[in-house]
mmCIF file of C-alpha atoms and ligand atoms in Angstrom:
data_model
loop_
_atom_site.group_PDB
_atom_site.id
_atom_site.type_symbol
_atom_site.label_atom_id
_atom_site.label_comp_id
_atom_site.label_asym_id
_atom_site.label_seq_id
_atom_site.Cartn_x
_atom_site.Cartn_y
_atom_site.Cartn_z
ATOM 1 C CA MET A 38 0.000 0.000 0.000
ATOM 2 C CA ASN A 39 1.215 3.481 -0.874
ATOM 3 C CA SER A 40 2.393 5.494 2.084
ATOM 4 C CA ALA A 41 0.618 8.800 1.727
ATOM 5 C CA LEU A 42 -1.759 11.005 -0.151
ATOM 6 C CA ASN A 43 -0.468 14.015 -2.006
ATOM 7 C CA TRP A 44 -2.099 17.367 -1.166
ATOM 8 C CA ASP A 45 -4.371 17.313 -4.207
ATOM 9 C CA GLU A 46 -5.693 13.878 -3.283
ATOM 10 C CA TYR A 47 -5.996 14.786 0.388
ATOM 11 C CA PHE A 48 -8.156 17.845 -0.225
ATOM 12 C CA MET A 49 -10.195 16.390 -3.088
ATOM 13 C CA LEU A 50 -11.108 13.451 -0.864
ATOM 14 C CA GLN A 51 -12.267 15.978 1.760
ATOM 15 C CA ALA A 52 -14.386 17.673 -0.930
ATOM 16 C CA ILE A 53 -15.891 14.278 -1.811
ATOM 17 C CA VAL A 54 -16.651 13.589 1.855
ATOM 18 C CA ALA A 55 -18.345 17.009 2.069
ATOM 19 C CA SER A 56 -20.425 16.197 -1.021
ATOM 20 C CA PHE A 57 -21.591 12.995 0.660
ATOM 21 C CA LYS A 58 -23.352 15.179 3.257
ATOM 22 C CA SER A 59 -25.598 16.765 0.608
ATOM 23 C CA LYS A 60 -29.245 15.728 0.585
ATOM 24 C CA ASP A 61 -29.649 16.506 -3.116
ATOM 25 C CA PRO A 62 -30.789 13.188 -4.637
ATOM 26 C CA ASN A 63 -29.232 13.957 -8.029
ATOM 27 C CA THR A 64 -26.223 16.230 -7.732
ATOM 28 C CA LYS A 65 -24.017 16.107 -4.659
ATOM 29 C CA VAL A 66 -21.206 18.670 -4.721
ATOM 30 C CA GLY A 67 -18.581 19.350 -2.087
ATOM 31 C CA CYS A 68 -15.657 21.735 -1.829
ATOM 32 C CA VAL A 69 -12.748 22.816 0.342
ATOM 33 C CA PHE A 70 -10.880 26.137 0.374
ATOM 34 C CA VAL A 71 -7.197 25.820 1.202
ATOM 35 C CA ASP A 72 -4.566 28.465 1.951
ATOM 36 C CA HIS A 73 -1.020 28.684 0.562
ATOM 37 C CA LYS A 74 0.293 26.605 3.484
ATOM 38 C CA ASN A 75 -2.118 23.781 2.654
ATOM 39 C CA HIS A 76 -4.326 24.497 5.637
ATOM 40 C CA GLN A 77 -8.053 24.124 5.198
ATOM 41 C CA ILE A 78 -9.961 27.422 5.486
ATOM 42 C CA SER A 79 -13.544 26.356 4.817
ATOM 43 C CA MET A 80 -15.629 23.474 3.539
ATOM 44 C CA GLY A 81 -19.121 23.210 2.054
ATOM 45 C CA TYR A 82 -21.707 21.170 0.196
ATOM 46 C CA ASN A 83 -24.865 22.022 -1.718
ATOM 47 C CA GLY A 84 -27.906 22.272 0.524
ATOM 48 C CA GLN A 85 -31.165 24.025 1.215
ATOM 49 C CA ILE A 86 -31.086 27.464 2.831
ATOM 50 C CA ALA A 87 -29.796 27.086 6.396
ATOM 51 C CA GLY A 88 -32.454 27.580 9.030
ATOM 52 C CA LEU A 89 -35.465 27.114 6.738
ATOM 53 C CA ASP A 90 -37.894 24.200 6.930
ATOM 54 C CA GLU A 91 -36.693 21.905 4.149
ATOM 55 C CA ALA A 92 -40.087 20.220 3.938
ATOM 56 C CA LYS A 93 -41.462 23.477 2.515
ATOM 57 C CA LEU A 94 -38.769 23.659 -0.184
ATOM 58 C CA SER A 95 -37.978 21.290 -3.041
ATOM 59 C CA TRP A 96 -35.293 18.930 -4.313
ATOM 60 C CA LYS A 97 -37.082 18.417 -7.646
ATOM 61 C CA ASN A 98 -34.936 19.096 -10.681
ATOM 62 C CA ALA A 99 -37.524 18.905 -13.499
ATOM 63 C CA LYS A 100 -37.185 22.143 -15.415
ATOM 64 C CA ASP A 101 -40.736 21.911 -16.765
ATOM 65 C CA LEU A 102 -42.075 22.530 -13.244
ATOM 66 C CA PRO A 103 -42.774 26.133 -12.175
ATOM 67 C CA LEU A 104 -39.538 27.617 -10.793
ATOM 68 C CA ASP A 105 -40.932 27.851 -7.256
ATOM 69 C CA GLN A 106 -41.215 24.050 -7.255
ATOM 70 C CA GLN A 107 -37.669 23.427 -8.510
ATOM 71 C CA LYS A 108 -34.598 22.990 -6.326
ATOM 72 C CA TYR A 109 -32.802 25.632 -8.395
ATOM 73 C CA ALA A 110 -34.912 28.272 -6.661
ATOM 74 C CA TYR A 111 -33.624 27.346 -3.199
ATOM 75 C CA VAL A 112 -30.386 25.378 -3.188
ATOM 76 C CA VAL A 113 -27.218 27.106 -1.991
ATOM 77 C CA HIS A 114 -24.187 25.761 -3.841
ATOM 78 C CA SER A 115 -21.228 24.219 -2.044
ATOM 79 C CA GLU A 116 -18.899 27.080 -2.943
ATOM 80 C CA ALA A 117 -21.430 29.683 -1.728
ATOM 81 C CA ASN A 118 -21.898 27.805 1.546
ATOM 82 C CA ALA A 119 -18.146 27.523 2.076
ATOM 83 C CA ILE A 120 -17.681 31.242 1.341
ATOM 84 C CA LEU A 121 -20.596 32.265 3.601
ATOM 85 C CA HIS A 122 -19.328 30.155 6.489
ATOM 86 C CA SER A 123 -15.625 30.796 6.047
ATOM 87 C CA LYS A 124 -13.782 31.844 9.176
ATOM 88 C CA GLY A 125 -10.661 32.824 7.274
ATOM 89 C CA GLU A 126 -9.430 35.013 4.447
ATOM 90 C CA LEU A 127 -10.145 33.462 1.040
ATOM 91 C CA GLU A 128 -8.000 35.794 -1.068
ATOM 92 C CA GLY A 129 -5.218 33.810 -2.716
ATOM 93 C CA SER A 130 -6.724 30.482 -1.707
ATOM 94 C CA LYS A 131 -7.161 27.294 -3.723
ATOM 95 C CA LEU A 132 -10.581 25.738 -4.190
ATOM 96 C CA TYR A 133 -10.957 21.963 -4.406
ATOM 97 C CA VAL A 134 -14.423 21.154 -5.745
ATOM 98 C CA THR A 135 -16.036 17.976 -7.051
ATOM 99 C CA LEU A 136 -17.840 19.783 -9.919
ATOM 100 C CA PHE A 137 -16.635 22.719 -12.010
ATOM 101 C CA PRO A 138 -18.180 25.902 -10.518
ATOM 102 C CA CYS A 139 -21.321 27.359 -12.091
ATOM 103 C CA HIS A 140 -21.309 30.938 -13.377
ATOM 104 C CA GLU A 141 -22.998 32.267 -10.221
ATOM 105 C CA CYS A 142 -20.309 30.725 -8.015
ATOM 106 C CA ALA A 143 -17.624 31.897 -10.469
ATOM 107 C CA LYS A 144 -18.739 35.465 -9.718
ATOM 108 C CA MET A 145 -18.202 34.883 -6.012
ATOM 109 C CA LEU A 146 -14.850 33.135 -6.523
ATOM 110 C CA ALA A 147 -13.685 36.116 -8.578
ATOM 111 C CA THR A 148 -14.955 38.560 -5.953
ATOM 112 C CA VAL A 149 -13.165 36.874 -3.047
ATOM 113 C CA ARG A 150 -10.055 36.546 -5.271
ATOM 114 C CA VAL A 151 -9.456 32.830 -5.236
ATOM 115 C CA LYS A 152 -6.206 31.900 -6.971
ATOM 116 C CA GLU A 153 -6.852 28.419 -8.351
ATOM 117 C CA VAL A 154 -9.746 26.013 -8.885
ATOM 118 C CA ILE A 155 -9.026 22.272 -8.878
ATOM 119 C CA TYR A 156 -12.047 20.203 -9.924
ATOM 120 C CA LEU A 157 -13.028 16.597 -10.601
ATOM 121 C CA SER A 158 -16.037 16.663 -12.939
ATOM 122 C CA ASP A 159 -16.874 19.140 -15.688
ATOM 123 C CA LYS A 160 -20.121 17.508 -16.725
ATOM 124 C CA TYR A 161 -21.708 20.718 -18.009
ATOM 125 C CA ILE A 162 -18.808 21.461 -20.339
ATOM 126 C CA GLY A 163 -19.929 23.288 -23.470
ATOM 127 C CA SER A 164 -23.094 24.746 -21.925
ATOM 128 C CA VAL A 165 -23.642 28.519 -22.040
ATOM 129 C CA GLU A 166 -23.418 28.754 -18.240
ATOM 130 C CA ASN A 167 -20.209 26.705 -18.169
ATOM 131 C CA ASN A 168 -18.675 28.974 -20.802
ATOM 132 C CA ILE A 169 -19.684 32.052 -18.793
ATOM 133 C CA ALA A 170 -18.104 30.543 -15.661
ATOM 134 C CA LYS A 171 -14.862 29.913 -17.569
ATOM 135 C CA LYS A 172 -14.906 33.437 -18.999
ATOM 136 C CA ILE A 173 -15.327 34.941 -15.506
ATOM 137 C CA LEU A 174 -12.544 32.793 -14.027
ATOM 138 C CA ASP A 175 -10.283 33.518 -16.988
ATOM 139 C CA LEU A 176 -10.841 37.294 -16.825
ATOM 140 C CA SER A 177 -10.126 37.123 -13.083
ATOM 141 C CA GLY A 178 -6.803 35.352 -13.589
ATOM 142 C CA ILE A 179 -8.039 32.292 -11.695
ATOM 143 C CA THR A 180 -6.328 29.182 -13.024
ATOM 144 C CA THR A 181 -8.210 25.895 -13.290
ATOM 145 C CA ARG A 182 -7.124 22.290 -13.593
ATOM 146 C CA GLN A 183 -8.900 18.961 -13.587
ATOM 147 C CA LEU A 184 -7.744 16.307 -11.146
ATOM 148 C CA GLN A 185 -7.986 12.598 -11.881
ATOM 149 C CA LEU A 186 -8.129 10.360 -8.834
ATOM 150 C CA LYS A 187 -6.483 7.031 -9.579
ATOM 151 C CA SER A 188 -8.479 3.848 -9.061
ATOM 152 C CA GLU A 189 -5.529 2.433 -7.072
ATOM 153 C CA LEU A 190 -6.110 5.213 -4.561
ATOM 154 C CA MET A 191 -9.742 4.122 -4.153
ATOM 155 C CA ASN A 192 -8.590 0.535 -3.657
ATOM 156 C CA ASP A 193 -6.007 1.622 -1.096
ATOM 157 C CA LEU A 194 -8.650 3.631 0.755
ATOM 158 C CA HIS A 195 -10.989 0.679 0.789
ATOM 159 C CA VAL A 196 -8.280 -1.514 2.294
ATOM 160 C CA HIS A 197 -7.476 1.239 4.803
ATOM 161 C CA PHE A 198 -11.129 1.582 5.873
ATOM 162 C CA GLU A 199 -11.479 -2.179 6.331
ATOM 163 C CA LYS A 200 -8.302 -2.319 8.386
ATOM 164 C CA THR A 201 -9.305 0.677 10.512
ATOM 165 C CA LEU A 202 -12.765 -0.738 11.188
ATOM 166 C CA SER A 203 -11.430 -4.203 11.976
ATOM 167 C CA GLU A 204 -9.197 -2.702 14.683
ATOM 168 C CA GLN A 205 -12.091 -1.067 16.522
HETATM 169 ZN ZN1 ZN B 195 -22.599 27.285 -8.181
#
């Protein structure tokens, strides 16, 4: 078994763990903001508006429903949650996120002056909104790169979990 995770793997796995906390039945997104010393600043996942009764909101994603019955009217994205709840300075930070940021989050990332975005999936590539997000990040000088997690890493983690649990 390999000895250690590199920083990219370490923080992307944290972003994945954060995404696992999301109640969205279709799209679970998680993220972590990290400073230049590789210390975590903030973490988030996509969720309904904090403090509101979720039963009165919606997780439905059908775009033929009236907007007030769609999740898009209410869900706060992982990046927005992490920014809103950050206890540290985000300027110059790196963002690890499981899905390439949408154009609304790109506006916020540009405003708080993030330095780099490292992402796993870019499933909306080619869409108008995705192109707008990339334009905003590009104009802001925010670099982006896609991270591939190796399947051996997943196997190693599985072995590690089993070993850890067996020692309880
Ligand atoms: Zn977003």
